[in-house]
Amino acid sequence: MTHEKLMKKPELTQEEANAALRLAIRQTESCLGEFSQQFKSIFSEGGFYSPAPNEQWTNGFWTGELWLAYENSGDDRFREAAAKQIDSFLTRIETGNRTDTHDLGFLYSLSCVAGYKLTGNQTARKAALLAADRLKSRFHQKGRFIQAWGSLENRNNYRLIIDCLLNLPLLYWATEETGLPEYADVARAHLETALSVIIRPDYSTYHTYYFDPDTGIPLRGVTHQGYSADSAWARGQSWGVYGLALSYRYTKDPKYLEDFKHVTDYFISHLPENLIPYWDFIFEEGSEEPWDSSASAIAICGILEMCKYLPEAEAAPYLAAAKRMMKALVDLCAVTSPEISNGQLLHGVYGKKTPYNDCIDHGIDECNLWGDYYYVEALTRMTKDWNPYW
Ligand code: GLY
């Protein structure tokens, strides 16, 4: 999609953004009964989530959605439901229940940092700092990166993934909160390593990158959920967009700003006519492959965050793109009634098996928790000056 073509598309108006946000809050409200004591499953099936325990990488997104609903409505029922979930996050980090992962930022920024920022909840602060400690402990000195998944001793796990950029704000926050520089130092070191390997010459990105456990030397880029090692997984690219914006927010390092522009330009210029990306950018206009609406929601949040720091003239084309992408999400993907779905954003993809990746088919053309969360965050950003939970 060229910039010229993009500019011919309609943008989401302020009234439309307000109306979409009101609808989204009603959707969250309709889930309060079933999902206050329990969490939601990772993705919907036939449009509907089931109740699930707090043991996946996605649980923070639902709590984050509750905090957004509280902030946007002032309705205490959302605050009470989110606050109740804080205890579960403390137990999870204290008992180490499936915390052998870099996903601690997704989990704890949106649940506990958010709860602490919005209500001063001290249990939330404690849980988030414990999570930051755990995340920091996954840093490998030799390779200078935070390991994505699994045991740190297993040599086959010696790799980083682009998604981790969204987990770095938990570390920046921990430094701000405690005054101890080591959290942010790890975040910066990881980011430097990631950026040195993960962005290709055409500014598409690798999903994951392996290193040699003996020497720390970068070995090869591969994919887990993208189409193939060399393709551009749409969600991976969007993690790059938003991750760079968030690291820029904390560091103001001009290099991150330049990288942000490159990966974002790649994302926008590879959108199809309807402005909803296919799940991998290898697919072109007219493909029958499913979309990944969540990738668009994530990228919009990243663009809106970075536009706060760009001079007006530089921000303008990015802002215009974000408003047009948002219009497409609202028109083509938003859930409009609890009878259709108990989520927010239709047409996401969690993973789709190909001969060249190692994921399984799941959550295809469904809602997923991060798509829901980022959609509501994006609407929030479009309707007020929002203080991020990140
Ligand atoms: N971070 C996992 C995913 O994007 O599916």
mmCIF file of C-alpha atoms and ligand atoms in Angstrom:
data_model
loop_
_atom_site.group_PDB
_atom_site.id
_atom_site.type_symbol
_atom_site.label_atom_id
_atom_site.label_comp_id
_atom_site.label_asym_id
_atom_site.label_seq_id
_atom_site.Cartn_x
_atom_site.Cartn_y
_atom_site.Cartn_z
ATOM 1 C CA MET A 1 0.000 0.000 0.000
ATOM 2 C CA THR A 2 1.637 3.214 -1.141
ATOM 3 C CA HIS A 3 1.249 6.311 1.004
ATOM 4 C CA GLU A 4 -0.726 7.945 -1.800
ATOM 5 C CA LYS A 5 -3.223 5.067 -1.907
ATOM 6 C CA LEU A 6 -3.429 4.931 1.858
ATOM 7 C CA MET A 7 -4.368 8.608 2.015
ATOM 8 C CA LYS A 8 -7.436 7.902 -0.121
ATOM 9 C CA LYS A 9 -8.844 5.607 2.589
ATOM 10 C CA PRO A 10 -11.157 7.053 5.250
ATOM 11 C CA GLU A 11 -9.791 7.656 8.729
ATOM 12 C CA LEU A 12 -11.587 6.888 11.980
ATOM 13 C CA THR A 13 -13.297 10.064 13.187
ATOM 14 C CA GLN A 14 -13.347 11.128 16.822
ATOM 15 C CA GLU A 15 -17.065 10.290 17.054
ATOM 16 C CA GLU A 16 -16.441 6.832 15.608
ATOM 17 C CA ALA A 17 -13.595 6.241 18.055
ATOM 18 C CA ASN A 18 -15.786 7.305 20.989
ATOM 19 C CA ALA A 19 -18.628 5.056 19.830
ATOM 20 C CA ALA A 20 -16.309 2.071 19.270
ATOM 21 C CA LEU A 21 -14.823 2.522 22.735
ATOM 22 C CA ARG A 22 -18.281 2.646 24.332
ATOM 23 C CA LEU A 23 -19.163 -0.576 22.544
ATOM 24 C CA ALA A 24 -15.900 -2.187 23.639
ATOM 25 C CA ILE A 25 -16.556 -1.310 27.281
ATOM 26 C CA ARG A 26 -19.993 -2.903 26.994
ATOM 27 C CA GLN A 27 -18.331 -6.038 25.620
ATOM 28 C CA THR A 28 -15.975 -6.149 28.624
ATOM 29 C CA GLU A 29 -18.936 -5.564 30.936
ATOM 30 C CA SER A 30 -20.804 -8.513 29.430
ATOM 31 C CA CYS A 31 -17.906 -10.775 30.518
ATOM 32 C CA LEU A 32 -17.749 -9.632 34.148
ATOM 33 C CA GLY A 33 -19.906 -12.447 35.480
ATOM 34 C CA GLU A 34 -18.082 -15.332 33.851
ATOM 35 C CA PHE A 35 -14.528 -13.982 33.910
ATOM 36 C CA SER A 36 -14.090 -12.150 37.214
ATOM 37 C CA GLN A 37 -12.948 -15.150 39.266
ATOM 38 C CA GLN A 38 -11.269 -16.858 36.329
ATOM 39 C CA PHE A 39 -9.338 -15.769 33.275
ATOM 40 C CA LYS A 40 -10.099 -16.192 29.598
ATOM 41 C CA SER A 41 -8.635 -18.880 27.341
ATOM 42 C CA ILE A 42 -5.858 -17.725 24.952
ATOM 43 C CA PHE A 43 -8.138 -17.465 21.927
ATOM 44 C CA SER A 44 -11.827 -17.892 21.219
ATOM 45 C CA GLU A 45 -13.406 -20.910 19.551
ATOM 46 C CA GLY A 46 -16.315 -20.082 17.281
ATOM 47 C CA GLY A 47 -15.964 -16.535 18.654
ATOM 48 C CA PHE A 48 -16.235 -17.485 22.331
ATOM 49 C CA TYR A 49 -13.595 -17.716 25.027
ATOM 50 C CA SER A 50 -13.874 -20.271 27.815
ATOM 51 C CA PRO A 51 -12.803 -19.783 31.437
ATOM 52 C CA ALA A 52 -9.156 -20.686 32.087
ATOM 53 C CA PRO A 53 -6.683 -20.584 34.999
ATOM 54 C CA ASN A 54 -3.797 -18.105 35.329
ATOM 55 C CA GLU A 55 -1.067 -20.157 33.674
ATOM 56 C CA GLN A 56 -0.657 -18.895 30.132
ATOM 57 C CA TRP A 57 1.426 -16.066 28.645
ATOM 58 C CA THR A 58 -1.807 -14.217 27.859
ATOM 59 C CA ASN A 59 -3.507 -13.795 31.225
ATOM 60 C CA GLY A 60 -2.367 -10.195 31.706
ATOM 61 C CA PHE A 61 -4.234 -9.050 28.602
ATOM 62 C CA TRP A 62 -7.626 -9.775 30.149
ATOM 63 C CA THR A 63 -6.720 -8.019 33.402
ATOM 64 C CA GLY A 64 -5.365 -5.135 31.316
ATOM 65 C CA GLU A 65 -8.640 -4.938 29.430
ATOM 66 C CA LEU A 66 -10.449 -4.660 32.766
ATOM 67 C CA TRP A 67 -8.142 -1.816 33.832
ATOM 68 C CA LEU A 68 -8.783 -0.014 30.544
ATOM 69 C CA ALA A 69 -12.544 -0.421 31.021
ATOM 70 C CA TYR A 70 -12.189 0.995 34.559
ATOM 71 C CA GLU A 71 -10.099 3.937 33.424
ATOM 72 C CA ASN A 72 -12.419 4.762 30.559
ATOM 73 C CA SER A 73 -15.692 4.374 32.444
ATOM 74 C CA GLY A 74 -14.903 5.036 36.111
ATOM 75 C CA ASP A 75 -17.108 2.006 36.864
ATOM 76 C CA ASP A 76 -15.857 0.367 40.073
ATOM 77 C CA ARG A 77 -17.004 -3.099 39.017
ATOM 78 C CA PHE A 78 -14.093 -3.208 36.554
ATOM 79 C CA ARG A 79 -11.621 -1.996 39.194
ATOM 80 C CA GLU A 80 -12.822 -4.629 41.667
ATOM 81 C CA ALA A 81 -12.571 -7.428 39.085
ATOM 82 C CA ALA A 82 -9.054 -6.409 38.039
ATOM 83 C CA ALA A 83 -7.887 -5.918 41.636
ATOM 84 C CA LYS A 84 -9.119 -9.426 42.520
ATOM 85 C CA GLN A 85 -6.835 -10.847 39.835
ATOM 86 C CA ILE A 86 -3.720 -9.194 41.314
ATOM 87 C CA ASP A 87 -3.575 -11.832 44.075
ATOM 88 C CA SER A 88 -3.499 -14.553 41.481
ATOM 89 C CA PHE A 89 -0.521 -12.864 39.752
ATOM 90 C CA LEU A 90 1.346 -12.612 43.067
ATOM 91 C CA THR A 91 0.762 -16.315 43.746
ATOM 92 C CA ARG A 92 1.863 -17.175 40.237
ATOM 93 C CA ILE A 93 5.219 -15.409 40.500
ATOM 94 C CA GLU A 94 5.815 -16.538 44.086
ATOM 95 C CA THR A 95 5.172 -20.188 43.241
ATOM 96 C CA GLY A 96 6.881 -19.990 39.823
ATOM 97 C CA ASN A 97 3.807 -21.364 38.052
ATOM 98 C CA ARG A 98 4.815 -21.307 34.378
ATOM 99 C CA THR A 99 7.111 -18.329 34.773
ATOM 100 C CA ASP A 100 9.976 -19.993 32.873
ATOM 101 C CA THR A 101 9.455 -17.500 30.056
ATOM 102 C CA HIS A 102 10.230 -13.996 28.825
ATOM 103 C CA ASP A 103 6.485 -13.271 28.704
ATOM 104 C CA LEU A 104 6.594 -11.783 32.198
ATOM 105 C CA GLY A 105 6.219 -8.266 30.799
ATOM 106 C CA PHE A 106 3.025 -9.118 28.935
ATOM 107 C CA LEU A 107 1.780 -10.737 32.133
ATOM 108 C CA TYR A 108 2.813 -8.233 34.776
ATOM 109 C CA SER A 109 2.861 -4.814 33.054
ATOM 110 C CA LEU A 110 -0.788 -5.009 32.114
ATOM 111 C CA SER A 111 -2.059 -6.547 35.334
ATOM 112 C CA CYS A 112 0.183 -5.400 38.173
ATOM 113 C CA VAL A 113 2.069 -2.329 36.932
ATOM 114 C CA ALA A 114 -1.289 -1.072 35.650
ATOM 115 C CA GLY A 115 -2.983 -1.788 38.996
ATOM 116 C CA TYR A 116 -0.182 -0.084 40.891
ATOM 117 C CA LYS A 117 -0.195 2.974 38.633
ATOM 118 C CA LEU A 118 -3.970 3.351 38.710
ATOM 119 C CA THR A 119 -4.749 2.497 42.333
ATOM 120 C CA GLY A 120 -1.446 2.379 44.264
ATOM 121 C CA ASN A 121 -2.019 -1.333 45.031
ATOM 122 C CA GLN A 122 1.116 -2.476 46.925
ATOM 123 C CA THR A 123 0.535 -6.186 46.246
ATOM 124 C CA ALA A 124 0.616 -5.328 42.571
ATOM 125 C CA ARG A 125 3.895 -3.448 42.973
ATOM 126 C CA LYS A 126 5.441 -6.360 44.848
ATOM 127 C CA ALA A 127 4.321 -8.903 42.237
ATOM 128 C CA ALA A 128 5.567 -6.750 39.348
ATOM 129 C CA LEU A 129 8.998 -6.289 40.943
ATOM 130 C CA LEU A 130 9.298 -10.037 41.546
ATOM 131 C CA ALA A 131 8.413 -10.586 37.898
ATOM 132 C CA ALA A 132 11.064 -8.053 36.836
ATOM 133 C CA ASP A 133 13.640 -9.972 38.915
ATOM 134 C CA ARG A 134 12.647 -13.199 37.209
ATOM 135 C CA LEU A 135 12.789 -11.617 33.768
ATOM 136 C CA LYS A 136 16.211 -10.126 34.471
ATOM 137 C CA SER A 137 17.462 -13.551 35.561
ATOM 138 C CA ARG A 138 16.814 -14.863 32.037
ATOM 139 C CA PHE A 139 19.558 -12.630 30.621
ATOM 140 C CA HIS A 140 22.555 -14.494 29.197
ATOM 141 C CA GLN A 141 25.797 -12.591 29.775
ATOM 142 C CA LYS A 142 27.609 -14.347 26.950
ATOM 143 C CA GLY A 143 25.017 -13.809 24.206
ATOM 144 C CA ARG A 144 23.735 -10.603 25.877
ATOM 145 C CA PHE A 145 20.051 -11.378 25.407
ATOM 146 C CA ILE A 146 17.003 -12.462 27.400
ATOM 147 C CA GLN A 147 16.142 -16.056 26.543
ATOM 148 C CA ALA A 148 12.622 -16.475 25.261
ATOM 149 C CA TRP A 149 11.360 -19.834 26.350
ATOM 150 C CA GLY A 150 12.086 -22.711 28.692
ATOM 151 C CA SER A 151 14.969 -23.791 30.856
ATOM 152 C CA LEU A 152 18.103 -21.650 30.737
ATOM 153 C CA GLU A 153 20.257 -24.784 30.884
ATOM 154 C CA ASN A 154 18.870 -26.320 27.695
ATOM 155 C CA ARG A 155 21.259 -25.395 24.857
ATOM 156 C CA ASN A 156 18.459 -25.753 22.309
ATOM 157 C CA ASN A 157 16.654 -22.831 23.939
ATOM 158 C CA TYR A 158 19.540 -20.395 23.431
ATOM 159 C CA ARG A 159 17.635 -17.801 21.414
ATOM 160 C CA LEU A 160 15.755 -14.523 21.538
ATOM 161 C CA ILE A 161 12.458 -13.610 19.892
ATOM 162 C CA ILE A 162 11.183 -10.262 18.634
ATOM 163 C CA ASP A 163 8.084 -10.461 20.865
ATOM 164 C CA CYS A 164 10.374 -9.841 23.857
ATOM 165 C CA LEU A 165 10.588 -6.148 22.979
ATOM 166 C CA LEU A 166 7.210 -5.783 24.673
ATOM 167 C CA ASN A 167 8.590 -7.304 27.872
ATOM 168 C CA LEU A 168 11.354 -4.719 28.262
ATOM 169 C CA PRO A 169 9.105 -1.967 29.696
ATOM 170 C CA LEU A 170 8.686 -4.064 32.861
ATOM 171 C CA LEU A 171 12.450 -3.730 33.340
ATOM 172 C CA TYR A 172 12.555 0.005 32.577
ATOM 173 C CA TRP A 173 9.695 0.473 35.035
ATOM 174 C CA ALA A 174 11.496 -1.548 37.727
ATOM 175 C CA THR A 175 14.525 0.734 37.416
ATOM 176 C CA GLU A 176 12.350 3.827 37.715
ATOM 177 C CA GLU A 177 10.546 2.341 40.692
ATOM 178 C CA THR A 178 13.565 1.067 42.635
ATOM 179 C CA GLY A 179 16.331 3.382 41.443
ATOM 180 C CA LEU A 180 18.408 0.292 40.609
ATOM 181 C CA PRO A 181 19.952 0.592 37.127
ATOM 182 C CA GLU A 182 20.437 -3.142 36.466
ATOM 183 C CA TYR A 183 16.920 -3.772 35.178
ATOM 184 C CA ALA A 184 17.141 -1.083 32.494
ATOM 185 C CA ASP A 185 20.726 -2.128 31.727
ATOM 186 C CA VAL A 186 19.515 -5.632 30.885
ATOM 187 C CA ALA A 187 16.695 -4.212 28.766
ATOM 188 C CA ARG A 188 19.114 -2.017 26.792
ATOM 189 C CA ALA A 189 21.637 -4.830 26.344
ATOM 190 C CA HIS A 190 18.934 -7.196 25.097
ATOM 191 C CA LEU A 191 17.573 -4.601 22.704
ATOM 192 C CA GLU A 192 21.003 -3.823 21.257
ATOM 193 C CA THR A 193 21.602 -7.522 20.606
ATOM 194 C CA ALA A 194 18.135 -8.043 19.165
ATOM 195 C CA LEU A 195 18.413 -5.066 16.815
ATOM 196 C CA SER A 196 21.823 -6.211 15.604
ATOM 197 C CA VAL A 197 20.377 -9.470 14.247
ATOM 198 C CA ILE A 198 16.641 -9.286 13.850
ATOM 199 C CA ILE A 199 16.111 -6.464 11.337
ATOM 200 C CA ARG A 200 16.905 -7.505 7.762
ATOM 201 C CA PRO A 201 18.284 -5.155 5.087
ATOM 202 C CA ASP A 202 14.751 -4.593 3.701
ATOM 203 C CA TYR A 203 13.521 -3.810 7.266
ATOM 204 C CA SER A 204 11.382 -6.886 7.567
ATOM 205 C CA THR A 205 12.198 -8.857 10.702
ATOM 206 C CA TYR A 206 13.099 -12.334 11.859
ATOM 207 C CA HIS A 207 10.838 -13.843 14.460
ATOM 208 C CA THR A 208 13.550 -15.592 16.458
ATOM 209 C CA TYR A 209 17.352 -15.732 16.413
ATOM 210 C CA TYR A 210 19.645 -18.470 17.706
ATOM 211 C CA PHE A 211 23.071 -17.894 19.266
ATOM 212 C CA ASP A 212 25.950 -20.230 19.995
ATOM 213 C CA PRO A 213 25.733 -21.127 23.704
ATOM 214 C CA ASP A 214 29.516 -21.558 23.943
ATOM 215 C CA THR A 215 30.606 -18.316 22.314
ATOM 216 C CA GLY A 216 27.448 -16.158 22.301
ATOM 217 C CA ILE A 217 27.920 -15.575 18.565
ATOM 218 C CA PRO A 218 24.709 -15.086 16.517
ATOM 219 C CA LEU A 219 23.924 -18.183 14.447
ATOM 220 C CA ARG A 220 20.706 -17.962 12.436
ATOM 221 C CA GLY A 221 17.232 -16.496 12.171
ATOM 222 C CA VAL A 222 14.294 -18.884 12.182
ATOM 223 C CA THR A 223 10.564 -18.618 12.674
ATOM 224 C CA HIS A 224 8.169 -20.233 15.082
ATOM 225 C CA GLN A 225 4.830 -18.767 13.987
ATOM 226 C CA GLY A 226 5.695 -17.015 10.743
ATOM 227 C CA TYR A 227 5.303 -18.651 7.335
ATOM 228 C CA SER A 228 9.019 -19.394 6.971
ATOM 229 C CA ALA A 229 12.385 -18.320 8.365
ATOM 230 C CA ASP A 230 12.784 -15.595 5.733
ATOM 231 C CA SER A 231 9.227 -14.311 5.562
ATOM 232 C CA ALA A 232 7.876 -11.411 7.614
ATOM 233 C CA TRP A 233 5.405 -12.680 10.199
ATOM 234 C CA ALA A 234 2.902 -9.826 10.520
ATOM 235 C CA ARG A 235 2.651 -10.004 14.297
ATOM 236 C CA GLY A 236 6.407 -10.221 14.685
ATOM 237 C CA GLN A 237 6.758 -7.053 12.630
ATOM 238 C CA SER A 238 4.168 -5.351 14.833
ATOM 239 C CA TRP A 239 6.003 -6.433 17.993
ATOM 240 C CA GLY A 240 8.970 -4.643 16.424
ATOM 241 C CA VAL A 241 6.940 -1.487 15.790
ATOM 242 C CA TYR A 242 5.500 -1.214 19.278
ATOM 243 C CA GLY A 243 8.576 -2.552 21.046
ATOM 244 C CA LEU A 244 10.793 0.103 19.493
ATOM 245 C CA ALA A 245 8.315 2.851 20.376
ATOM 246 C CA LEU A 246 8.263 1.703 23.992
ATOM 247 C CA SER A 247 12.042 1.523 24.299
ATOM 248 C CA TYR A 248 12.215 4.991 22.766
ATOM 249 C CA ARG A 249 9.701 6.210 25.349
ATOM 250 C CA TYR A 250 12.071 5.216 28.145
ATOM 251 C CA THR A 251 15.471 5.914 26.568
ATOM 252 C CA LYS A 252 14.986 8.589 23.864
ATOM 253 C CA ASP A 253 17.786 6.885 21.950
ATOM 254 C CA PRO A 254 17.613 8.248 18.364
ATOM 255 C CA LYS A 255 18.700 4.885 16.950
ATOM 256 C CA TYR A 256 15.449 3.304 18.148
ATOM 257 C CA LEU A 257 13.520 6.091 16.442
ATOM 258 C CA GLU A 258 15.233 5.371 13.119
ATOM 259 C CA ASP A 259 14.634 1.630 13.450
ATOM 260 C CA PHE A 260 11.026 2.317 14.380
ATOM 261 C CA LYS A 261 10.489 4.281 11.165
ATOM 262 C CA HIS A 262 11.987 1.516 9.044
ATOM 263 C CA VAL A 263 10.028 -1.401 10.507
ATOM 264 C CA THR A 264 6.827 0.664 10.608
ATOM 265 C CA ASP A 265 7.227 1.766 6.989
ATOM 266 C CA TYR A 266 7.661 -1.889 6.040
ATOM 267 C CA PHE A 267 4.470 -2.789 7.943
ATOM 268 C CA ILE A 268 2.365 -0.020 6.395
ATOM 269 C CA SER A 269 3.688 -0.455 2.866
ATOM 270 C CA HIS A 270 2.853 -4.187 2.935
ATOM 271 C CA LEU A 271 -0.776 -3.770 3.994
ATOM 272 C CA PRO A 272 -3.361 -5.000 1.500
ATOM 273 C CA GLU A 273 -6.187 -2.838 0.143
ATOM 274 C CA ASN A 274 -8.469 -3.368 3.152
ATOM 275 C CA LEU A 275 -5.629 -2.372 5.549
ATOM 276 C CA ILE A 276 -5.866 -5.584 7.603
ATOM 277 C CA PRO A 277 -2.633 -7.580 7.237
ATOM 278 C CA TYR A 278 -2.618 -11.218 6.281
ATOM 279 C CA TRP A 279 -0.990 -13.220 9.078
ATOM 280 C CA ASP A 280 2.316 -13.130 7.198
ATOM 281 C CA PHE A 281 3.432 -10.467 4.724
ATOM 282 C CA ILE A 282 4.468 -13.178 2.280
ATOM 283 C CA PHE A 283 0.806 -13.294 1.209
ATOM 284 C CA GLU A 284 -0.294 -10.699 -1.270
ATOM 285 C CA GLU A 285 -3.484 -8.936 -2.287
ATOM 286 C CA GLY A 286 -6.217 -11.446 -3.132
ATOM 287 C CA SER A 287 -4.771 -14.263 -1.019
ATOM 288 C CA GLU A 288 -7.250 -16.588 0.678
ATOM 289 C CA GLU A 289 -5.063 -16.752 3.780
ATOM 290 C CA PRO A 290 -6.563 -15.426 7.037
ATOM 291 C CA TRP A 291 -5.860 -11.958 8.355
ATOM 292 C CA ASP A 292 -4.197 -11.196 11.655
ATOM 293 C CA SER A 293 -6.158 -8.250 13.005
ATOM 294 C CA SER A 294 -4.107 -8.335 16.220
ATOM 295 C CA ALA A 295 -0.956 -7.365 14.308
ATOM 296 C CA SER A 296 -2.680 -4.209 13.142
ATOM 297 C CA ALA A 297 -3.926 -3.335 16.643
ATOM 298 C CA ILE A 298 -0.399 -3.745 18.059
ATOM 299 C CA ALA A 299 1.169 -1.637 15.292
ATOM 300 C CA ILE A 300 -1.424 1.126 15.745
ATOM 301 C CA CYS A 301 -0.585 1.348 19.462
ATOM 302 C CA GLY A 302 3.110 1.593 18.600
ATOM 303 C CA ILE A 303 2.543 4.310 16.027
ATOM 304 C CA LEU A 304 0.344 6.326 18.387
ATOM 305 C CA GLU A 305 2.977 6.017 21.124
ATOM 306 C CA MET A 306 5.820 7.169 18.859
ATOM 307 C CA CYS A 307 3.780 10.055 17.433
ATOM 308 C CA LYS A 308 3.944 11.651 20.889
ATOM 309 C CA TYR A 309 7.691 12.166 20.427
ATOM 310 C CA LEU A 310 7.954 13.007 16.733
ATOM 311 C CA PRO A 311 7.863 16.614 15.479
ATOM 312 C CA GLU A 312 4.368 17.347 14.141
ATOM 313 C CA ALA A 313 5.333 17.213 10.469
ATOM 314 C CA GLU A 314 7.054 13.847 10.892
ATOM 315 C CA ALA A 315 4.244 12.441 13.008
ATOM 316 C CA ALA A 316 1.501 13.480 10.549
ATOM 317 C CA PRO A 317 1.833 10.638 7.982
ATOM 318 C CA TYR A 318 2.127 8.023 10.736
ATOM 319 C CA LEU A 319 -0.904 9.411 12.551
ATOM 320 C CA ALA A 320 -2.849 9.428 9.303
ATOM 321 C CA ALA A 321 -1.906 5.806 8.676
ATOM 322 C CA ALA A 322 -2.887 4.765 12.210
ATOM 323 C CA LYS A 323 -6.305 6.401 11.943
ATOM 324 C CA ARG A 324 -6.960 4.642 8.648
ATOM 325 C CA MET A 325 -5.809 1.270 9.954
ATOM 326 C CA MET A 326 -8.035 1.823 12.976
ATOM 327 C CA LYS A 327 -11.047 2.592 10.783
ATOM 328 C CA ALA A 328 -10.496 -0.731 9.041
ATOM 329 C CA LEU A 329 -10.314 -2.590 12.360
ATOM 330 C CA VAL A 330 -13.495 -0.957 13.635
ATOM 331 C CA ASP A 331 -15.392 -1.564 10.393
ATOM 332 C CA LEU A 332 -14.169 -5.073 9.547
ATOM 333 C CA CYS A 333 -13.087 -6.753 12.784
ATOM 334 C CA ALA A 334 -14.738 -5.216 15.859
ATOM 335 C CA VAL A 335 -17.263 -7.321 17.737
ATOM 336 C CA THR A 336 -20.519 -5.386 17.825
ATOM 337 C CA SER A 337 -22.568 -7.509 20.210
ATOM 338 C CA PRO A 338 -22.070 -10.167 22.921
ATOM 339 C CA GLU A 339 -24.228 -12.498 20.826
ATOM 340 C CA ILE A 340 -21.539 -12.610 18.145
ATOM 341 C CA SER A 341 -18.589 -13.128 20.475
ATOM 342 C CA ASN A 342 -17.391 -12.540 24.040
ATOM 343 C CA GLY A 343 -14.185 -10.954 22.683
ATOM 344 C CA GLN A 344 -13.402 -7.603 21.083
ATOM 345 C CA LEU A 345 -11.556 -8.194 17.827
ATOM 346 C CA LEU A 346 -12.403 -10.868 15.265
ATOM 347 C CA HIS A 347 -10.079 -12.286 12.602
ATOM 348 C CA GLY A 348 -6.842 -12.894 14.462
ATOM 349 C CA VAL A 349 -4.438 -15.817 14.050
ATOM 350 C CA TYR A 350 -2.508 -17.348 16.930
ATOM 351 C CA GLY A 351 -0.539 -19.885 14.874
ATOM 352 C CA LYS A 352 -0.901 -21.498 11.445
ATOM 353 C CA LYS A 353 1.164 -24.528 10.527
ATOM 354 C CA THR A 354 3.209 -24.443 7.324
ATOM 355 C CA PRO A 355 5.904 -26.831 6.041
ATOM 356 C CA TYR A 356 8.454 -24.217 7.165
ATOM 357 C CA ASN A 357 7.480 -23.337 10.739
ATOM 358 C CA ASP A 358 7.170 -25.344 13.927
ATOM 359 C CA CYS A 359 3.878 -24.141 15.386
ATOM 360 C CA ILE A 360 0.484 -25.814 15.292
ATOM 361 C CA ASP A 361 -2.840 -24.685 13.868
ATOM 362 C CA HIS A 362 -4.718 -22.853 16.576
ATOM 363 C CA GLY A 363 -6.781 -19.729 17.040
ATOM 364 C CA ILE A 364 -7.161 -19.251 13.283
ATOM 365 C CA ASP A 365 -9.657 -16.556 12.310
ATOM 366 C CA GLU A 366 -10.624 -16.085 15.944
ATOM 367 C CA CYS A 367 -10.396 -13.460 18.645
ATOM 368 C CA ASN A 368 -7.287 -13.641 20.792
ATOM 369 C CA LEU A 369 -6.583 -11.940 24.095
ATOM 370 C CA TRP A 370 -3.802 -9.664 22.880
ATOM 371 C CA GLY A 371 -5.831 -8.572 19.848
ATOM 372 C CA ASP A 372 -8.694 -7.641 22.190
ATOM 373 C CA TYR A 373 -6.388 -5.810 24.586
ATOM 374 C CA TYR A 374 -4.451 -3.810 21.976
ATOM 375 C CA TYR A 375 -7.655 -2.912 20.164
ATOM 376 C CA VAL A 376 -9.086 -1.359 23.328
ATOM 377 C CA GLU A 377 -5.720 0.262 24.134
ATOM 378 C CA ALA A 378 -5.658 1.771 20.637
ATOM 379 C CA LEU A 379 -9.199 3.135 21.063
ATOM 380 C CA THR A 380 -8.211 4.546 24.449
ATOM 381 C CA ARG A 381 -5.195 6.221 22.885
ATOM 382 C CA MET A 382 -7.453 7.725 20.201
ATOM 383 C CA THR A 383 -9.863 9.181 22.721
ATOM 384 C CA LYS A 384 -7.592 10.573 25.439
ATOM 385 C CA ASP A 385 -4.023 11.352 26.468
ATOM 386 C CA TRP A 386 -3.316 7.940 27.970
ATOM 387 C CA ASN A 387 -0.585 7.101 30.475
ATOM 388 C CA PRO A 388 0.654 3.649 29.337
ATOM 389 C CA TYR A 389 0.704 0.630 31.647
ATOM 390 C CA TRP A 390 3.910 -0.359 29.812
HETATM 391 N N1 GLY B 1 4.082 -13.661 21.808
HETATM 392 C C1 GLY B 1 3.445 -14.775 21.216
HETATM 393 C C2 GLY B 1 2.648 -14.431 20.026
HETATM 394 O O1 GLY B 1 2.680 -13.316 19.541
HETATM 395 O O2 GLY B 1 1.942 -15.320 19.575
#
